[in-house]
PDB file of C-alpha atoms in Angstrom:
ATOM      1  CA  MET A   1     -12.496  16.988   5.232  1.00  0.00           C
ATOM      2  CA  SER A   2     -13.900  13.816   5.447  1.00  0.00           C
ATOM      3  CA  HIS A   3     -12.494  10.638   4.037  1.00  0.00           C
ATOM      4  CA  ASP A   4     -15.510  10.322   1.826  1.00  0.00           C
ATOM      5  CA  THR A   5     -15.326  14.044   0.802  1.00  0.00           C
ATOM      6  CA  VAL A   6     -11.418  14.048   0.171  1.00  0.00           C
ATOM      7  CA  LYS A   7     -11.907  10.261  -1.701  1.00  0.00           C
ATOM      8  CA  THR A   8     -14.697  12.098  -4.025  1.00  0.00           C
ATOM      9  CA  SER A   9     -12.329  15.116  -4.544  1.00  0.00           C
ATOM     10  CA  ILE A  10      -9.518  12.982  -5.606  1.00  0.00           C
ATOM     11  CA  ASP A  11     -11.624  10.824  -7.657  1.00  0.00           C
ATOM     12  CA  LYS A  12     -12.590  13.350  -9.766  1.00  0.00           C
ATOM     13  CA  TYR A  13      -9.232  14.934 -10.398  1.00  0.00           C
ATOM     14  CA  HIS A  14      -7.103  11.737 -10.345  1.00  0.00           C
ATOM     15  CA  PRO A  15      -9.020   8.605 -10.902  1.00  0.00           C
ATOM     16  CA  VAL A  16      -8.298   5.451  -8.791  1.00  0.00           C
ATOM     17  CA  SER A  17      -7.483   3.340 -11.819  1.00  0.00           C
ATOM     18  CA  ASP A  18      -4.208   6.195 -12.163  1.00  0.00           C
ATOM     19  CA  LEU A  19      -3.069   5.073  -8.780  1.00  0.00           C
ATOM     20  CA  GLY A  20      -3.187   1.541  -9.089  1.00  0.00           C
ATOM     21  CA  GLY A  21      -6.260   0.742  -8.656  1.00  0.00           C
ATOM     22  CA  ASN A  22      -8.243  -1.946  -7.250  1.00  0.00           C
ATOM     23  CA  PRO A  23      -8.321  -4.626  -9.824  1.00  0.00           C
ATOM     24  CA  ARG A  24      -9.287  -7.737  -7.841  1.00  0.00           C
ATOM     25  CA  GLY A  25     -12.419  -5.871  -5.861  1.00  0.00           C
ATOM     26  CA  ALA A  26     -10.590  -5.431  -2.545  1.00  0.00           C
ATOM     27  CA  VAL A  27     -12.434  -3.666  -0.230  1.00  0.00           C
ATOM     28  CA  GLU A  28     -12.707   0.225  -1.515  1.00  0.00           C
ATOM     29  CA  ASP A  29     -12.633   1.516   2.187  1.00  0.00           C
ATOM     30  CA  SER A  30      -9.669  -0.146   3.427  1.00  0.00           C
ATOM     31  CA  PRO A  31      -7.580   2.015   5.592  1.00  0.00           C
ATOM     32  CA  ALA A  32      -4.274   0.890   3.995  1.00  0.00           C
ATOM     33  CA  LEU A  33      -5.484   1.055   0.386  1.00  0.00           C
ATOM     34  CA  PHE A  34      -6.235   4.798   1.512  1.00  0.00           C
ATOM     35  CA  HIS A  35      -3.242   5.277   3.100  1.00  0.00           C
ATOM     36  CA  ALA A  36      -1.695   4.330  -0.005  1.00  0.00           C
ATOM     37  CA  GLN A  37      -3.540   5.969  -2.638  1.00  0.00           C
ATOM     38  CA  MET A  38      -2.836   9.144  -0.720  1.00  0.00           C
ATOM     39  CA  TYR A  39       1.104   8.264  -0.561  1.00  0.00           C
ATOM     40  CA  ALA A  40       0.761   7.826  -4.686  1.00  0.00           C
ATOM     41  CA  ILE A  41      -1.071  11.272  -4.735  1.00  0.00           C
ATOM     42  CA  GLY A  42       1.467  12.844  -2.705  1.00  0.00           C
ATOM     43  CA  GLU A  43       4.472  11.352  -5.305  1.00  0.00           C
ATOM     44  CA  LYS A  44       2.748  12.473  -8.615  1.00  0.00           C
ATOM     45  CA  PHE A  45       2.263  15.913  -7.414  1.00  0.00           C
ATOM     46  CA  GLY A  46       5.493  16.396  -5.538  1.00  0.00           C
ATOM     47  CA  ILE A  47       3.561  16.740  -1.837  1.00  0.00           C
ATOM     48  CA  SER A  48       6.231  15.254   0.500  1.00  0.00           C
ATOM     49  CA  GLY A  49       3.606  16.481   3.711  1.00  0.00           C
ATOM     50  CA  LEU A  50       0.976  14.050   2.383  1.00  0.00           C
ATOM     51  CA  LYS A  51       3.502  11.350   1.536  1.00  0.00           C
ATOM     52  CA  SER A  52       4.864  11.590   5.070  1.00  0.00           C
ATOM     53  CA  LEU A  53       1.584  11.654   6.738  1.00  0.00           C
ATOM     54  CA  ALA A  54       0.416   8.442   4.721  1.00  0.00           C
ATOM     55  CA  LYS A  55       3.340   7.000   5.907  1.00  0.00           C
ATOM     56  CA  GLU A  56       2.757   7.814   9.249  1.00  0.00           C
ATOM     57  CA  LYS A  57      -0.445   6.380   9.010  1.00  0.00           C
ATOM     58  CA  LEU A  58      -0.063   3.141   7.540  1.00  0.00           C
ATOM     59  CA  GLU A  59       2.719   2.670  10.279  1.00  0.00           C
ATOM     60  CA  GLY A  60      -0.170   3.014  13.098  1.00  0.00           C
ATOM     61  CA  ASP A  61      -2.605   1.035  11.150  1.00  0.00           C
ATOM     62  CA  ILE A  62      -0.368  -1.991   9.692  1.00  0.00           C
ATOM     63  CA  ASP A  63      -0.369  -3.809  13.308  1.00  0.00           C
ATOM     64  CA  HIS A  64      -4.244  -4.001  13.277  1.00  0.00           C
ATOM     65  CA  ILE A  65      -4.577  -4.806   9.236  1.00  0.00           C
ATOM     66  CA  TRP A  66      -2.950  -6.854   6.418  1.00  0.00           C
ATOM     67  CA  CYS A  67      -2.738  -4.953   3.853  1.00  0.00           C
ATOM     68  CA  GLY A  68      -3.153  -7.243   1.119  1.00  0.00           C
ATOM     69  CA  ARG A  69      -2.393  -8.054  -2.504  1.00  0.00           C
ATOM     70  CA  THR A  70      -3.996  -4.778  -4.140  1.00  0.00           C
ATOM     71  CA  VAL A  71      -2.231  -2.384  -1.562  1.00  0.00           C
ATOM     72  CA  VAL A  72       0.819  -3.847  -2.167  1.00  0.00           C
ATOM     73  CA  GLN A  73       0.142  -3.131  -5.969  1.00  0.00           C
ATOM     74  CA  VAL A  74      -0.468   0.249  -5.359  1.00  0.00           C
ATOM     75  CA  ILE A  75       2.516   0.767  -3.529  1.00  0.00           C
ATOM     76  CA  TYR A  76       4.904  -1.097  -5.729  1.00  0.00           C
ATOM     77  CA  GLY A  77       2.999   0.261  -9.003  1.00  0.00           C
ATOM     78  CA  THR A  78       2.943   4.260  -7.923  1.00  0.00           C
ATOM     79  CA  THR A  79       6.552   4.619  -6.375  1.00  0.00           C
ATOM     80  CA  TYR A  80      10.107   4.558  -7.959  1.00  0.00           C
ATOM     81  CA  PRO A  81      12.111   1.386  -6.709  1.00  0.00           C
ATOM     82  CA  SER A  82      14.254   4.023  -4.901  1.00  0.00           C
ATOM     83  CA  ASP A  83      11.211   5.494  -2.839  1.00  0.00           C
ATOM     84  CA  ARG A  84      11.179   3.218   0.042  1.00  0.00           C
ATOM     85  CA  GLY A  85       9.000   4.903   2.140  1.00  0.00           C
ATOM     86  CA  LEU A  86       5.680   2.388   2.150  1.00  0.00           C
ATOM     87  CA  ARG A  87       7.853  -0.378   0.751  1.00  0.00           C
ATOM     88  CA  ASP A  88       9.953  -0.628   3.750  1.00  0.00           C
ATOM     89  CA  VAL A  89       6.755  -0.453   6.150  1.00  0.00           C
ATOM     90  CA  ILE A  90       5.276  -3.473   4.273  1.00  0.00           C
ATOM     91  CA  VAL A  91       8.602  -5.309   4.283  1.00  0.00           C
ATOM     92  CA  ARG A  92       9.023  -4.922   7.750  1.00  0.00           C
ATOM     93  CA  PHE A  93       5.542  -5.875   8.747  1.00  0.00           C
ATOM     94  CA  ALA A  94       5.784  -9.285   6.844  1.00  0.00           C
ATOM     95  CA  ASP A  95       9.022 -10.019   7.841  1.00  0.00           C
ATOM     96  CA  GLN A  96       7.954  -9.141  11.740  1.00  0.00           C
ATOM     97  CA  ASN A  97       4.742 -11.386  10.965  1.00  0.00           C
ATOM     98  CA  ILE A  98       6.615 -13.707   8.580  1.00  0.00           C
ATOM     99  CA  THR A  99       4.968 -17.074  10.090  1.00  0.00           C
ATOM    100  CA  ALA A 100       1.346 -16.143  10.571  1.00  0.00           C
ATOM    101  CA  LEU A 101       1.482 -14.375   6.824  1.00  0.00           C
ATOM    102  CA  LYS A 102       2.760 -17.870   5.091  1.00  0.00           C
ATOM    103  CA  ILE A 103      -0.420 -19.496   5.982  1.00  0.00           C
ATOM    104  CA  ARG A 104      -2.553 -17.184   3.901  1.00  0.00           C
ATOM    105  CA  PRO A 105      -2.968 -17.998   0.223  1.00  0.00           C
ATOM    106  CA  GLU A 106      -3.111 -14.255  -0.518  1.00  0.00           C
ATOM    107  CA  PHE A 107      -0.031 -13.682   0.964  1.00  0.00           C
ATOM    108  CA  GLU A 108       1.774 -16.457  -1.087  1.00  0.00           C
ATOM    109  CA  GLU A 109       0.210 -15.004  -4.111  1.00  0.00           C
ATOM    110  CA  THR A 110       1.374 -11.333  -3.418  1.00  0.00           C
ATOM    111  CA  LEU A 111       5.201 -13.044  -2.548  1.00  0.00           C
ATOM    112  CA  GLU A 112       4.516 -14.694  -6.281  1.00  0.00           C
ATOM    113  CA  ASP A 113       4.020 -11.092  -7.846  1.00  0.00           C
ATOM    114  CA  PHE A 114       6.665  -9.405  -6.244  1.00  0.00           C
ATOM    115  CA  PRO A 115       9.456 -11.802  -5.024  1.00  0.00           C
ATOM    116  CA  SER A 116      12.549  -9.775  -5.546  1.00  0.00           C
ATOM    117  CA  SER A 117      10.685  -6.985  -3.590  1.00  0.00           C
ATOM    118  CA  LEU A 118       8.900  -8.902  -0.800  1.00  0.00           C
ATOM    119  CA  GLY A 119      10.318 -12.295  -1.224  1.00  0.00           C
ATOM    120  CA  ILE A 120      14.389 -11.838   0.029  1.00  0.00           C
ATOM    121  CA  TYR A 121      13.300  -9.992   3.257  1.00  0.00           C
ATOM    122  CA  CYS A 122      10.611 -12.259   4.286  1.00  0.00           C
ATOM    123  CA  GLY A 123      12.685 -15.479   3.920  1.00  0.00           C
ATOM    124  CA  GLY A 124      10.612 -16.600   0.881  1.00  0.00           C
TER     125      GLY A 124
END
């Protein structure tokens, strides 16, 4: 099944707005956003295999992309605080790349949105 087929099926039965949407117009085809939304669907419907696969995919892609504010909003907005799955992936990436990320205005804005979640791990 292609990415577009899955996305269309998901949008039909579970609108993106229910998954933490795309409030700031982020690129809809962002792999990180897609993985975060798949994880959210796995969480909502209790599909642990989907959550595991989405986490694995995000871990594989994260070194090539910075997830951005919208992805962090989806991750933190669609999971319980005790669900560290994707949260730990984002925090670990930010911690390992903090010097490069701190010069990016988008990252600073993300830290402002999630200070207790990201800031303490990233020296913020």
